[in-house]
Amino acid sequence: MKTIRNRLAVLQLCLILIFSLTAVYLAHLVQKPELRQTAAGQGTYTCLAGTAEGTIYDRNGVPLINASDTCEAVVCPTPEAVTALLPHLIDPAAFFQKAESGRPFVCTIDTSEIDCPDVTVLKIPRRYSAEQPAQHLIGYTAQGAGVSGLEYAYDSLLRREQSQWTITFSVDGTGSALAGENTQIRYGANPSWGVVTTLDASIQRICDTAGKQLKKGCVVVLDAENGDILGLSSFPTYHPEQLEAALQNPDSPLINRACYAYPVGSIFKLVTAACAKEQGNAYSFRWNCTGSVAIGTQIFRCHDANGHGEQSMLEAMRNSCNPYFIALSQELPAASMLQMAKALGFGTETPLTETILGAAGTLPTKEQLRLPAEQANFCFGQGILTATPLQIARMTCAIAGDGTLPAIRLIRGSTEDGKTVQQETPSRRENGISAETAAFLRSLMCYTAADEAFQGKPGNVSMGAKTSTAQTGRYDADGQEYCHGWVTSFFPAQQPRYVVTVLAEDGGYGNQTAAPVLRQIAGAILDLET
């Protein structure tokens, strides 16, 4: 009997020891981070419905991104939820794939009006609209970081924090939401902090709409007084959610053509005219155009094979007569022509931000201009010369004003509330040409725009303008040369407020391709003021 009691006592002691060791081991397991996380996950499940980051605004505080909402449905996958959502799904295949897990998930729908207790619809700011304005300036993001445009240039400011919309569910061990349990909704806020640009949302929409006529090209609208960019559109455009298609497009929609350098053509005759004005040749030089002019052994032909006859500079600018300007250029010092081009901004980069730069383009050297034929090409914008639409628009601002060159400005500053601008960058100007020379060029452009054949002037506005058809040296399969169509302008003529430059890349004649776009833009801008 005593032996049995001793054995029972030993057994009891062993059991106590086993239970003690088990308790210690379980306590140790509970403290392991991965098991604590698993246990928590079995109790709750949080769905991230959406995020929003800093905003990019126009000059008046109008959002250019985060301007509309998307409807995100947070779903407990029940038969009732499926029935309620089915008519409103944006991506049905993705919906059913997510629903198979049995866990709550998020999907995008086309309405906020869903009457089902298993569905919570949250309105989240949509970063880019279906037809995003100023896409080439805005840029895009990938994997939570800015990749191009202002998204990249101001990445640290725009993504300094995130506003989040979440819903937390009580779930069972499989991750399925527990019926009848309350959910916790955390509402984010549309971020007010961000970047304030010089763009005008209304003018930007006009550029985006009118520029659709261009297969390839761009539109630039500047404030004639201070050089602020009011609108800038490049074509073809693209959408950040379809980058693969954009990369495969042979027309290269990701290029911001306003910052890209092209052959300029006859718009450069304004530079030659400015040089002649300051050399004293502008009023006295006349030329009888017979349809061609010989420089050494090279023959340069006029676009009018019959010639324009005897002309003054005023008439030659309207007629865009190459032989007149070629003959004039032979009377001008090559160094003076080159210096005038530099004074009007050619050969210099156009910085919009630290990371968005307009190309400098190309200028011939003094040595190259010693060749009479090269100087002849230079005077009417052909040969080695290239420039960007931004540079042409900037030159036009100088002509429309007192001759000084404004520094092109895209950014006003930053903001915390979407209304007050902080750290505003002031407008700047540089020496360009004399006020007298600027007035002379204005008179030439106004006379040119008054021509009945000019297709760029709307009926309700006076303007100064110059078109251009720039040869490229590239040919299509039929042997026809590709040419860029240009027009640059200021309006109203007497008190210029706007400068508009249009490039129709490979578009042909400037008066046929670029000028009609200008007409639509100018008319629409002035309609905003009535």
XYZ file of C-alpha atoms in Angstrom:
530
model
C 0.000 0.000 0.000
C 2.814 2.325 0.921
C 4.545 1.448 -2.382
C 1.419 2.417 -4.354
C 1.186 5.758 -2.552
C 4.859 6.444 -3.349
C 4.328 5.640 -7.013
C 1.275 7.938 -7.183
C 3.295 10.739 -5.604
C 6.056 10.332 -8.190
C 3.495 10.296 -11.033
C 1.848 13.427 -9.649
C 5.223 15.165 -9.463
C 5.998 14.192 -13.068
C 2.654 15.517 -14.285
C 3.214 18.810 -12.490
C 6.665 19.061 -14.056
C 5.289 18.321 -17.542
C 2.512 20.904 -17.166
C 5.003 23.450 -15.914
C 7.365 22.872 -18.817
C 4.446 23.044 -21.278
C 3.268 26.333 -19.800
C 6.750 27.806 -20.058
C 7.056 26.622 -23.665
C 3.649 28.045 -24.631
C 4.549 31.345 -23.018
C 7.730 31.376 -25.064
C 5.809 30.698 -28.283
C 3.321 33.473 -27.608
C 6.187 35.932 -27.314
C 7.570 35.082 -30.791
C 6.877 38.048 -33.167
C 5.712 35.960 -36.095
C 3.121 34.116 -33.982
C 1.926 37.325 -32.357
C 1.388 38.736 -35.885
C -0.494 35.601 -36.987
C -2.710 35.709 -33.923
C -3.507 39.358 -34.556
C -4.263 38.609 -38.197
C -6.741 35.981 -37.166
C -8.602 38.545 -35.079
C -8.734 41.505 -37.493
C -8.135 42.184 -41.149
C -7.507 45.666 -42.586
C -8.265 46.588 -46.204
C -6.457 49.569 -47.694
C -9.094 51.135 -49.922
C -6.877 53.855 -51.372
C -4.265 56.515 -50.827
C -3.783 60.124 -51.891
C -0.620 62.210 -52.115
C 0.194 65.883 -52.588
C -1.595 67.919 -55.261
C -0.374 69.907 -58.254
C -2.375 73.124 -58.777
C -2.820 75.708 -61.482
C -2.066 79.391 -60.850
C -5.541 79.934 -59.309
C -5.544 76.950 -56.945
C -7.477 74.631 -59.287
C -6.237 71.037 -58.840
C -4.661 69.567 -61.970
C -4.463 66.146 -60.303
C -6.597 64.684 -57.482
C -9.358 66.623 -59.233
C -11.974 63.844 -59.326
C -12.945 60.803 -57.266
C -12.979 57.096 -57.889
C -15.465 54.786 -56.131
C -13.703 51.987 -54.271
C -15.921 49.242 -52.845
C -14.659 47.312 -49.811
C -16.392 43.951 -50.079
C -17.232 41.047 -47.785
C -17.615 38.384 -50.495
C -21.169 37.177 -49.898
C -23.752 36.238 -52.543
C -25.632 39.433 -51.701
C -22.505 41.553 -52.285
C -21.805 39.882 -55.632
C -25.381 40.479 -56.784
C -25.278 44.140 -55.771
C -21.914 44.875 -57.383
C -22.089 42.863 -60.599
C -23.700 45.601 -62.768
C -21.154 48.192 -61.604
C -17.787 46.408 -61.853
C -14.951 48.036 -63.784
C -12.914 44.813 -63.929
C -15.159 41.722 -63.405
C -12.317 39.206 -63.893
C -10.233 40.768 -61.110
C -13.332 40.924 -58.889
C -14.060 37.187 -59.066
C -10.409 36.291 -58.635
C -10.270 38.272 -55.391
C -13.632 36.910 -54.226
C -12.325 33.308 -54.344
C -10.124 33.959 -51.299
C -13.163 34.510 -49.093
C -11.456 37.493 -47.426
C -12.623 41.118 -47.649
C -11.126 42.942 -50.636
C -11.304 46.177 -52.620
C -12.608 46.724 -56.154
C -13.362 49.752 -58.306
C -16.969 50.396 -59.309
C -18.815 53.065 -61.285
C -21.190 54.310 -58.583
C -21.270 55.201 -54.912
C -24.910 54.076 -54.552
C -24.719 50.429 -53.428
C -27.383 49.223 -50.989
C -25.815 46.178 -49.361
C -24.547 45.750 -45.766
C -21.611 43.691 -47.042
C -20.308 46.545 -49.217
C -18.800 49.845 -48.092
C -18.132 52.389 -50.843
C -15.461 55.025 -50.275
C -14.697 57.943 -52.573
C -10.931 58.205 -53.086
C -9.213 61.044 -54.977
C -8.211 59.861 -58.440
C -4.690 61.079 -59.159
C -5.008 61.281 -62.946
C -8.205 61.920 -64.872
C -9.187 60.019 -68.004
C -7.980 62.950 -70.133
C -5.278 64.295 -67.863
C -4.460 67.964 -68.535
C -0.804 68.900 -69.096
C 0.222 65.241 -68.941
C 3.757 65.871 -70.200
C 4.370 68.460 -67.496
C 2.619 66.512 -64.710
C 4.479 63.277 -65.488
C 3.651 60.055 -63.652
C 4.597 57.817 -60.732
C 5.563 54.167 -60.392
C 5.899 52.063 -57.247
C 5.181 55.040 -55.022
C 7.755 57.411 -56.525
C 7.740 60.156 -59.155
C 9.247 59.028 -62.454
C 8.890 62.020 -64.786
C 7.688 65.609 -64.983
C 6.606 67.487 -61.879
C 5.895 64.177 -60.134
C 9.632 63.513 -60.275
C 10.868 67.075 -59.805
C 8.824 67.497 -56.582
C 8.748 63.883 -55.446
C 9.814 64.589 -51.845
C 7.183 67.307 -51.399
C 4.293 65.480 -53.063
C 5.021 62.234 -51.206
C 6.097 63.578 -47.845
C 3.097 61.713 -46.390
C 0.099 59.697 -47.536
C -3.564 60.100 -46.776
C -5.166 56.643 -46.420
C -8.670 55.203 -46.443
C -8.917 51.838 -44.587
C -11.557 49.472 -43.192
C -10.751 46.979 -40.421
C -12.850 43.806 -40.079
C -13.132 41.181 -37.340
C -12.285 37.848 -38.969
C -12.162 34.180 -38.049
C -9.128 31.930 -38.287
C -9.529 31.570 -42.075
C -9.588 35.326 -42.619
C -13.323 35.471 -43.393
C -15.206 38.423 -41.928
C -17.344 37.595 -38.917
C -21.015 38.258 -39.552
C -22.617 40.896 -37.377
C -19.301 42.366 -36.210
C -18.769 46.119 -36.557
C -16.156 47.462 -38.960
C -13.814 50.341 -38.261
C -13.539 52.884 -41.080
C -10.663 55.333 -41.245
C -11.292 58.184 -43.659
C -8.393 59.951 -45.324
C -8.487 63.516 -46.626
C -7.763 64.956 -50.055
C -4.262 66.393 -49.535
C -4.133 70.185 -49.752
C -0.351 70.538 -49.722
C 1.573 70.509 -52.975
C 2.958 72.551 -55.870
C 1.432 75.664 -57.460
C 2.207 76.088 -61.158
C 1.746 79.041 -63.511
C -0.687 77.039 -65.672
C -4.242 78.243 -66.144
C -6.592 75.245 -66.061
C -9.018 76.796 -68.555
C -6.296 77.717 -71.054
C -4.682 74.321 -70.580
C -7.972 72.629 -71.541
C -8.131 74.825 -74.645
C -4.608 73.734 -75.636
C -5.402 70.072 -75.015
C -8.555 70.281 -77.132
C -7.272 72.370 -80.046
C -3.997 70.457 -80.245
C -5.796 67.184 -80.978
C -5.703 68.303 -84.609
C -1.953 67.657 -84.499
C -0.847 64.077 -85.138
C 2.520 65.087 -83.715
C 3.474 68.472 -82.330
C 2.858 70.828 -79.453
C 1.207 74.033 -78.266
C 2.770 76.619 -75.937
C 0.831 79.561 -74.466
C 2.780 82.172 -72.479
C 1.833 85.299 -70.593
C 3.261 87.870 -73.008
C 4.321 90.167 -70.184
C 6.230 87.856 -67.852
C 6.803 84.565 -69.704
C 4.645 82.429 -67.382
C 3.487 79.195 -69.026
C -0.320 79.365 -69.136
C -0.775 76.223 -71.198
C 1.464 73.558 -72.704
C 0.363 70.449 -74.568
C 2.395 67.869 -76.458
C 0.965 65.374 -78.953
C 0.416 62.533 -79.151
C -0.361 62.314 -75.472
C -0.404 59.246 -73.224
C -1.980 57.969 -70.018
C 0.098 56.777 -67.032
C -1.933 53.581 -66.834
C -1.038 52.664 -70.441
C 2.720 53.190 -70.512
C 3.471 49.952 -72.347
C 1.317 51.063 -75.285
C 3.011 54.475 -75.220
C 6.470 52.895 -75.345
C 5.501 50.833 -78.385
C 3.959 53.777 -80.246
C 6.302 54.815 -83.113
C 5.197 58.451 -82.677
C 6.908 58.562 -79.250
C 4.106 60.045 -77.113
C 6.300 60.187 -74.000
C 8.401 62.997 -75.541
C 7.544 66.528 -74.420
C 7.878 68.150 -77.826
C 7.816 71.684 -76.412
C 11.272 70.962 -74.941
C 12.649 69.235 -78.057
C 14.737 71.053 -80.693
C 13.586 71.155 -84.340
C 14.552 72.913 -87.580
C 12.895 76.329 -87.346
C 12.460 77.624 -90.875
C 11.131 81.068 -91.767
C 10.255 82.182 -88.229
C 13.991 82.842 -87.924
C 13.622 85.604 -90.520
C 12.537 87.742 -87.573
C 16.062 87.381 -86.171
C 17.591 88.360 -89.512
C 15.228 91.362 -89.654
C 16.268 92.401 -86.138
C 19.925 92.236 -87.134
C 19.233 94.341 -90.241
C 17.373 96.885 -88.119
C 20.298 97.315 -85.766
C 22.779 97.380 -88.698
C 20.752 100.108 -90.450
C 19.664 97.987 -93.453
C 16.029 97.368 -92.538
C 14.374 100.193 -94.456
C 16.841 100.758 -97.285
C 17.359 97.205 -98.540
C 15.135 96.123 -101.444
C 15.349 93.071 -103.647
C 13.780 91.934 -106.895
C 12.812 88.289 -106.381
C 12.774 86.393 -109.676
C 12.158 83.005 -108.052
C 15.727 82.144 -107.074
C 19.046 83.571 -105.955
C 22.580 82.278 -106.528
C 25.127 82.206 -103.703
C 28.378 81.072 -105.256
C 27.559 77.941 -107.169
C 24.485 77.110 -105.100
C 20.984 78.093 -106.198
C 18.369 78.882 -103.518
C 14.791 78.866 -104.802
C 11.725 80.743 -103.637
C 8.545 78.880 -102.771
C 6.954 80.998 -105.529
C 8.682 79.835 -108.689
C 7.602 83.014 -110.513
C 9.131 85.222 -107.825
C 7.647 88.072 -105.829
C 9.157 90.953 -107.777
C 10.707 93.958 -106.067
C 10.067 93.982 -102.323
C 10.734 95.875 -99.160
C 11.295 93.991 -95.907
C 7.641 94.485 -94.953
C 6.491 92.766 -98.119
C 9.192 90.101 -97.992
C 8.188 89.118 -94.432
C 4.555 88.719 -95.416
C 5.538 86.764 -98.536
C 8.161 84.798 -96.558
C 10.489 85.305 -99.496
C 13.706 83.324 -99.078
C 15.700 85.050 -101.854
C 15.070 88.462 -100.281
C 16.440 87.404 -96.901
C 19.328 85.456 -98.449
C 20.381 88.530 -100.393
C 19.947 90.658 -97.259
C 22.082 88.273 -95.198
C 25.013 88.773 -97.535
C 24.972 92.436 -96.479
C 25.083 91.588 -92.765
C 28.102 90.578 -90.664
C 27.819 86.883 -89.814
C 29.003 87.574 -86.258
C 26.198 90.117 -85.791
C 23.582 87.620 -86.984
C 24.918 84.999 -84.586
C 24.959 87.466 -81.699
C 21.383 88.538 -82.451
C 20.249 84.892 -82.328
C 21.893 84.463 -78.931
C 20.355 87.727 -77.691
C 16.912 86.332 -78.546
C 17.516 83.108 -76.592
C 18.725 80.678 -79.257
C 21.419 78.247 -78.183
C 20.446 78.415 -74.484
C 18.605 75.803 -72.408
C 15.188 76.688 -71.006
C 14.950 75.399 -67.408
C 11.401 74.837 -66.123
C 12.496 72.962 -62.982
C 15.805 71.419 -61.958
C 14.857 68.282 -63.878
C 12.643 69.633 -66.708
C 14.813 71.405 -69.269
C 14.121 72.672 -72.745
C 16.985 71.775 -75.070
C 19.494 74.438 -76.069
C 19.148 73.600 -79.741
C 22.006 74.198 -82.156
C 23.623 77.294 -83.649
C 26.267 77.405 -86.366
C 29.709 78.567 -85.328
C 31.411 81.695 -86.644
C 33.698 79.471 -88.679
C 30.747 77.694 -90.292
C 29.084 81.011 -91.116
C 32.134 82.066 -93.098
C 30.734 79.865 -95.846
C 28.309 82.086 -97.799
C 25.895 79.183 -98.388
C 25.789 78.368 -94.676
C 25.030 81.991 -93.842
C 22.310 81.892 -96.498
C 20.724 78.827 -94.855
C 21.029 80.414 -91.436
C 19.193 83.621 -92.354
C 15.933 81.800 -93.080
C 16.187 79.178 -90.356
C 17.618 76.168 -92.173
C 20.922 74.333 -92.131
C 22.485 73.655 -88.740
C 20.012 75.774 -86.745
C 17.490 74.086 -84.429
C 15.367 75.458 -81.581
C 12.562 74.419 -79.273
C 8.974 75.706 -79.307
C 9.711 77.163 -75.852
C 12.590 79.198 -77.299
C 10.423 80.478 -80.163
C 7.665 81.461 -77.714
C 10.180 83.218 -75.480
C 11.551 85.206 -78.434
C 7.989 86.199 -79.324
C 7.488 87.514 -75.779
C 10.503 89.788 -76.266
C 9.069 91.065 -79.561
C 5.615 91.587 -78.025
C 7.113 93.599 -75.155
C 10.031 95.948 -74.678
C 12.624 93.645 -76.203
C 13.840 92.053 -72.965
C 13.641 88.268 -72.627
C 11.502 86.895 -69.797
C 12.716 83.784 -68.009
C 10.112 81.111 -68.778
C 8.382 80.206 -65.507
C 6.358 77.068 -64.746
C 6.381 77.018 -60.925
C 4.980 79.736 -58.674
C 5.849 77.967 -55.416
C 4.552 75.482 -52.849
C 1.384 75.503 -50.751
C -0.004 73.929 -47.594
C -3.676 74.790 -48.048
C -4.051 74.933 -51.831
C -4.631 78.686 -51.660
C -1.621 80.444 -50.169
C 1.588 80.299 -52.206
C 4.820 79.931 -50.277
C 8.392 80.483 -51.483
C 7.130 82.052 -54.707
C 9.736 82.327 -57.436
C 9.698 85.864 -58.880
C 9.609 86.542 -62.596
C 12.969 87.496 -64.141
C 14.032 89.209 -67.357
C 17.262 89.317 -69.354
C 18.641 91.746 -71.899
C 17.442 90.924 -75.391
C 16.966 93.541 -78.087
C 16.183 97.245 -77.987
C 12.602 98.438 -77.540
C 12.844 100.144 -80.946
C 13.841 96.889 -82.651
C 11.062 95.014 -80.845
C 8.523 97.587 -82.102
C 9.857 97.171 -85.643
C 9.443 93.375 -85.486
C 5.921 93.787 -84.092
C 4.991 95.878 -87.105
C 6.310 93.173 -89.433
C 4.350 90.446 -87.649
C 1.128 92.478 -87.551
C 1.385 93.209 -91.275
C 1.995 89.512 -91.930
C -0.985 88.405 -89.821
C -3.266 90.886 -91.619
C -2.770 89.007 -94.897
C -6.081 87.529 -96.075
C -4.302 84.250 -96.820
C -3.210 83.830 -93.198
C -5.293 81.073 -91.579
C -4.334 81.727 -87.945
C -6.312 84.852 -87.051
C -9.814 84.509 -85.593
C -12.295 87.142 -86.635
C -12.545 88.772 -83.219
C -8.889 89.555 -82.533
C -5.963 91.457 -83.989
C -2.565 89.810 -83.752
C 0.999 89.636 -84.940
C 2.202 86.319 -86.345
C 4.762 84.514 -88.476
C 4.402 81.073 -90.021
C 7.143 78.706 -91.059
C 7.640 75.528 -93.073
C 10.918 73.946 -92.013
C 12.646 71.366 -94.175
C 13.963 68.276 -92.386
C 16.026 66.420 -94.989
C 13.869 63.330 -94.400
C 11.631 61.838 -97.085
C 8.672 59.476 -97.198
C 8.360 56.414 -99.410
C 7.080 58.569 -102.282
C 10.063 60.904 -102.126
C 8.150 63.759 -100.494
C 10.160 65.664 -97.906
C 8.841 65.832 -94.353
C 8.478 69.444 -93.220
C 7.562 70.922 -89.841
C 4.764 73.469 -89.806
C 5.184 76.362 -87.357
C 3.387 79.502 -86.299
C 4.192 81.936 -83.502
C 2.008 84.891 -82.525
C 1.042 87.516 -79.961
C -2.383 89.070 -79.364
C -4.153 91.432 -79.067
C -1.878 93.379 -81.387
C -1.913 96.732 -79.591
C -1.591 95.446 -76.023
C -0.251 91.890 -76.235
C -1.317 89.647 -73.357
C -0.743 86.207 -74.851
C 1.922 84.494 -76.913
C 1.009 81.260 -78.708
C 3.462 79.007 -80.549
C 2.282 75.906 -82.414
C 4.450 73.186 -83.957
C 3.018 70.610 -86.353
C 5.838 68.059 -86.511
C 6.083 66.561 -90.026
C 2.835 68.406 -90.694
C 3.767 70.298 -93.857
C 2.968 73.946 -94.469
C 2.705 76.012 -91.298
C -0.187 78.093 -92.616
C -2.182 74.928 -93.327
C -1.400 72.816 -90.256
C -0.237 75.018 -87.368
C -2.147 78.228 -88.085
C -5.674 76.711 -87.806
C -4.743 75.417 -84.343
C -3.645 78.941 -83.384
C -6.955 80.356 -84.645
C -8.952 77.991 -82.444
C -6.786 78.659 -79.385
C -6.774 82.453 -79.723
C -10.515 82.618 -80.238
C -11.217 80.354 -77.264
C -8.851 82.255 -74.937
C -10.489 85.578 -75.717
C -13.932 84.014 -75.278
C -12.913 83.310 -71.666
C -12.673 87.065 -71.098
C -16.172 87.876 -72.383
